[in-house]
């Protein structure tokens, strides 16, 4: 428990007022005395009291009373200085707290700024990446459009050349088939054409000499069909004459029909 420097029975002799703390601004400007300065003042005051006490020992009763007043003034001054020391300690603690609070605030602001800066940097990076992807996408679309355009040109060219190519292929296939099996081809054509002439009562088949014997042998049992050899007709071809109509199934005519079909 803290003891008062002035005894209770002597309080009436002293004027005691509530101590007013110095403003923080003065503390920050070093307007308050340091502990060393205060201690020095206390020592000097004590020394003065001691010297006055020695010089006053031989004086009268009035002098002793005056010496007592000096002591009281000294005690009062010591009490004020002690209070100042306490205040200095309290102000120092307050300054430390305020400094730590300010430091923490600045640290938070720095961290917040760093986060915002990082976020802004990330946003810029994202936007740059997005722009790169957009440019690549546009370039890809451009390349794709060029490829489609070339493909359309190719398709158009193929469509223009397809009839001729198809005709040439058909011509080659037919020529190959006839060279290997002209007799069978002529027989198949003859049968097909005769079926179309159901109402005919008399039919004449004109064939290439190389196919003549084979076809004649096949229709020899049918008196309504006459087989004739004709060297103007190509191998595999057939020309039919009948009372129901005539039909040209020569290779030349068949190819012409195919050509017309592809061109239409």
mmCIF file with all atom_site columns, C-alpha atoms in Angstrom, residues 143-157:
data_model
loop_
_atom_site.group_PDB
_atom_site.id
_atom_site.type_symbol
_atom_site.label_atom_id
_atom_site.label_alt_id
_atom_site.label_comp_id
_atom_site.label_asym_id
_atom_site.label_entity_id
_atom_site.label_seq_id
_atom_site.pdbx_PDB_ins_code
_atom_site.Cartn_x
_atom_site.Cartn_y
_atom_site.Cartn_z
_atom_site.occupancy
_atom_site.B_iso_or_equiv
_atom_site.pdbx_formal_charge
_atom_site.auth_seq_id
_atom_site.auth_comp_id
_atom_site.auth_asym_id
_atom_site.auth_atom_id
_atom_site.pdbx_PDB_model_num
ATOM 1  C CA . UNK A 1 143 ? -7.650  -19.852 -90.569  1.00 0.00 ? 143 UNK A CA 1
ATOM 2  C CA . UNK A 1 144 ? -10.782 -22.002 -90.395  1.00 0.00 ? 144 UNK A CA 1
ATOM 3  C CA . UNK A 1 145 ? -12.671 -19.644 -92.703  1.00 0.00 ? 145 UNK A CA 1
ATOM 4  C CA . UNK A 1 146 ? -9.797  -19.752 -95.167  1.00 0.00 ? 146 UNK A CA 1
ATOM 5  C CA . UNK A 1 147 ? -9.784  -23.552 -95.015  1.00 0.00 ? 147 UNK A CA 1
ATOM 6  C CA . UNK A 1 148 ? -13.560 -23.668 -95.544  1.00 0.00 ? 148 UNK A CA 1
ATOM 7  C CA . UNK A 1 149 ? -13.245 -21.295 -98.482  1.00 0.00 ? 149 UNK A CA 1
ATOM 8  C CA . UNK A 1 150 ? -10.579 -23.485 -100.075 1.00 0.00 ? 150 UNK A CA 1
ATOM 9  C CA . UNK A 1 151 ? -12.686 -26.578 -99.401  1.00 0.00 ? 151 UNK A CA 1
ATOM 10 C CA . UNK A 1 152 ? -15.705 -24.973 -101.060 1.00 0.00 ? 152 UNK A CA 1
ATOM 11 C CA . UNK A 1 153 ? -13.600 -24.128 -104.092 1.00 0.00 ? 153 UNK A CA 1
ATOM 12 C CA . UNK A 1 154 ? -12.329 -27.690 -104.208 1.00 0.00 ? 154 UNK A CA 1
ATOM 13 C CA . UNK A 1 155 ? -15.861 -29.109 -103.912 1.00 0.00 ? 155 UNK A CA 1
ATOM 14 C CA . UNK A 1 156 ? -17.075 -26.820 -106.673 1.00 0.00 ? 156 UNK A CA 1
ATOM 15 C CA . UNK A 1 157 ? -14.218 -27.906 -108.891 1.00 0.00 ? 157 UNK A CA 1
#
